[in-house]
Amino acid sequence: MMSTFSLKNETRPAIAMFGLLLLAYSVNAMDRMVFPVLLPDVRAEYGFSLDQSGLQATMFALGMGLTGIPAGIALARFGRRALIVTGTTIFSVATVLTVVSVGFADMLAWRVLSGAGEALQLAAIITVAAGAFPRHRGMAIGAVNMAFATGSVIGPLVAAALLVEHG
């Protein structure tokens, strides 16, 4: 029998904390989707070819893919909190380092590393969703997907507006 959504077993602090995790993940998605909007400027600034800039735009996916299984192993060994903190830190540091890159190779490394950080964070957030809300696991995991989709839409819109406004 399908249950209706209620807050009986889920506490408000757990929901608030989960909301913060979703917000952080949504910001990651914003950042992830802004790079393609900025790509023409990045290409011009660094002198990348079309092939090189296209590779830069998608390289985070390699980091996510290569880190997927190790993230699951690390999750079992170190726990959700450690993985969320580690993944967020790696993602954030790699994102900042991308901005100060001096050329193709180091930018590529930072893009891959940012994907690795995001993979760690995502594995932990999905585990939090499934574990914290066992009666509403599907809805909680769906909320993770919705957070990414929301950030993916908002990020490029804001970036494009800022580019038009400030060049």
Short mmCIF file of N, CA and C in Angstrom, two decimals, residues 17-18 20-29 31-32 64 67 71 75 79-97 110 113-126 128:
data_model
loop_
_atom_site.label_atom_id
_atom_site.label_comp_id
_atom_site.label_asym_id
_atom_site.label_seq_id
_atom_site.Cartn_x
_atom_site.Cartn_y
_atom_site.Cartn_z
N MET A 17 18.42 20.02 7.61
CA MET A 17 19.79 19.65 7.24
C MET A 17 19.82 19.10 5.82
N PHE A 18 18.85 18.28 5.49
CA PHE A 18 18.76 17.73 4.14
C PHE A 18 18.55 18.87 3.13
N LEU A 20 19.66 21.89 3.40
CA LEU A 20 20.96 22.56 3.22
C LEU A 20 21.86 21.76 2.28
N LEU A 21 21.84 20.43 2.43
CA LEU A 21 22.62 19.59 1.51
C LEU A 21 22.13 19.76 0.08
N LEU A 22 20.81 19.81 -0.09
CA LEU A 22 20.26 19.99 -1.43
C LEU A 22 20.63 21.36 -2.00
N LEU A 23 20.63 22.37 -1.16
CA LEU A 23 21.03 23.70 -1.62
C LEU A 23 22.49 23.69 -2.07
N ALA A 24 23.35 23.06 -1.28
CA ALA A 24 24.77 22.98 -1.65
C ALA A 24 24.95 22.22 -2.96
N TYR A 25 24.21 21.15 -3.13
CA TYR A 25 24.31 20.37 -4.36
C TYR A 25 23.77 21.17 -5.55
N SER A 26 22.74 21.96 -5.32
CA SER A 26 22.21 22.81 -6.37
C SER A 26 23.23 23.87 -6.79
N VAL A 27 23.96 24.42 -5.82
CA VAL A 27 25.02 25.38 -6.14
C VAL A 27 26.11 24.71 -6.96
N ASN A 28 26.46 23.46 -6.62
CA ASN A 28 27.42 22.72 -7.43
C ASN A 28 26.93 22.60 -8.87
N ALA A 29 25.66 22.31 -9.03
CA ALA A 29 25.09 22.17 -10.38
C ALA A 29 25.16 23.50 -11.12
N ASP A 31 27.36 25.84 -10.70
CA ASP A 31 28.76 26.00 -11.10
C ASP A 31 29.10 25.10 -12.28
N ARG A 32 28.64 23.88 -12.23
CA ARG A 32 28.94 22.91 -13.28
C ARG A 32 28.41 23.38 -14.62
N MET A 64 33.96 12.36 -12.35
CA MET A 64 32.81 11.72 -11.70
C MET A 64 32.79 10.22 -11.99
N THR A 67 35.56 8.24 -10.23
CA THR A 67 35.46 8.26 -8.77
C THR A 67 34.21 7.56 -8.26
N ALA A 71 34.15 6.09 -4.60
CA ALA A 71 33.30 6.86 -3.68
C ALA A 71 32.44 5.93 -2.84
N LEU A 75 32.70 5.61 1.10
CA LEU A 75 31.49 5.83 1.88
C LEU A 75 31.32 4.74 2.93
N GLY A 79 32.21 6.91 6.06
CA GLY A 79 30.91 7.47 6.44
C GLY A 79 30.49 8.66 5.61
N ARG A 80 29.21 9.00 5.78
CA ARG A 80 28.60 10.06 4.98
C ARG A 80 29.18 11.43 5.26
N ARG A 81 29.29 11.78 6.52
CA ARG A 81 29.76 13.12 6.87
C ARG A 81 31.15 13.40 6.31
N ALA A 82 32.05 12.44 6.51
CA ALA A 82 33.42 12.62 6.01
C ALA A 82 33.43 12.78 4.50
N LEU A 83 32.60 12.01 3.82
CA LEU A 83 32.57 12.08 2.35
C LEU A 83 31.95 13.39 1.86
N ILE A 84 30.91 13.86 2.53
CA ILE A 84 30.31 15.14 2.13
C ILE A 84 31.32 16.27 2.30
N VAL A 85 32.00 16.29 3.44
CA VAL A 85 32.98 17.34 3.70
C VAL A 85 34.15 17.23 2.71
N THR A 86 34.67 16.03 2.53
CA THR A 86 35.80 15.83 1.62
C THR A 86 35.42 16.17 0.19
N GLY A 87 34.27 15.67 -0.25
CA GLY A 87 33.82 15.93 -1.62
C GLY A 87 33.58 17.41 -1.88
N THR A 88 32.94 18.07 -0.92
CA THR A 88 32.67 19.50 -1.08
C THR A 88 33.97 20.30 -1.09
N THR A 89 34.91 19.92 -0.24
CA THR A 89 36.20 20.61 -0.19
C THR A 89 36.96 20.42 -1.50
N ILE A 90 37.04 19.19 -1.98
CA ILE A 90 37.75 18.92 -3.24
C ILE A 90 37.10 19.69 -4.38
N PHE A 91 35.78 19.60 -4.47
CA PHE A 91 35.06 20.30 -5.53
C PHE A 91 35.33 21.81 -5.47
N SER A 92 35.24 22.38 -4.28
CA SER A 92 35.41 23.83 -4.12
C SER A 92 36.83 24.28 -4.44
N VAL A 93 37.82 23.57 -3.92
CA VAL A 93 39.21 23.93 -4.18
C VAL A 93 39.53 23.80 -5.67
N ALA A 94 39.07 22.70 -6.29
CA ALA A 94 39.33 22.50 -7.72
C ALA A 94 38.65 23.58 -8.56
N THR A 95 37.46 24.01 -8.14
CA THR A 95 36.76 25.07 -8.86
C THR A 95 37.54 26.38 -8.79
N VAL A 96 38.05 26.71 -7.61
CA VAL A 96 38.86 27.93 -7.46
C VAL A 96 40.14 27.82 -8.28
N LEU A 97 40.77 26.65 -8.25
CA LEU A 97 42.01 26.47 -9.01
C LEU A 97 41.76 26.55 -10.51
N TRP A 110 42.15 20.32 -12.97
CA TRP A 110 41.21 20.86 -11.97
C TRP A 110 39.78 20.49 -12.33
N LEU A 113 39.35 16.90 -11.28
CA LEU A 113 39.31 16.84 -9.82
C LEU A 113 37.98 17.37 -9.28
N SER A 114 37.43 18.40 -9.91
CA SER A 114 36.12 18.90 -9.44
C SER A 114 35.04 17.84 -9.64
N GLY A 115 35.13 17.09 -10.72
CA GLY A 115 34.19 15.99 -10.93
C GLY A 115 34.35 14.89 -9.89
N ALA A 116 35.59 14.63 -9.51
CA ALA A 116 35.84 13.63 -8.46
C ALA A 116 35.22 14.08 -7.14
N GLY A 117 35.40 15.35 -6.81
CA GLY A 117 34.80 15.88 -5.58
C GLY A 117 33.29 15.79 -5.61
N GLU A 118 32.71 16.10 -6.76
CA GLU A 118 31.26 16.02 -6.88
C GLU A 118 30.77 14.58 -6.76
N ALA A 119 31.52 13.63 -7.27
CA ALA A 119 31.13 12.22 -7.16
C ALA A 119 31.12 11.78 -5.69
N LEU A 120 32.11 12.21 -4.93
CA LEU A 120 32.14 11.88 -3.50
C LEU A 120 30.92 12.47 -2.80
N GLN A 121 30.68 13.74 -3.09
CA GLN A 121 29.55 14.42 -2.46
C GLN A 121 28.22 13.76 -2.85
N LEU A 122 28.04 13.45 -4.11
CA LEU A 122 26.78 12.87 -4.57
C LEU A 122 26.52 11.50 -3.94
N ALA A 123 27.53 10.66 -3.86
CA ALA A 123 27.36 9.35 -3.24
C ALA A 123 26.86 9.50 -1.80
N ALA A 124 27.45 10.44 -1.08
CA ALA A 124 27.05 10.64 0.31
C ALA A 124 25.66 11.25 0.42
N ILE A 125 25.34 12.20 -0.43
CA ILE A 125 24.02 12.84 -0.36
C ILE A 125 22.91 11.84 -0.67
N ILE A 126 23.12 10.99 -1.65
CA ILE A 126 22.10 9.97 -1.97
C ILE A 126 21.95 9.01 -0.80
N VAL A 128 22.50 9.74 2.35
CA VAL A 128 21.77 10.49 3.38
C VAL A 128 20.28 10.47 3.06
#
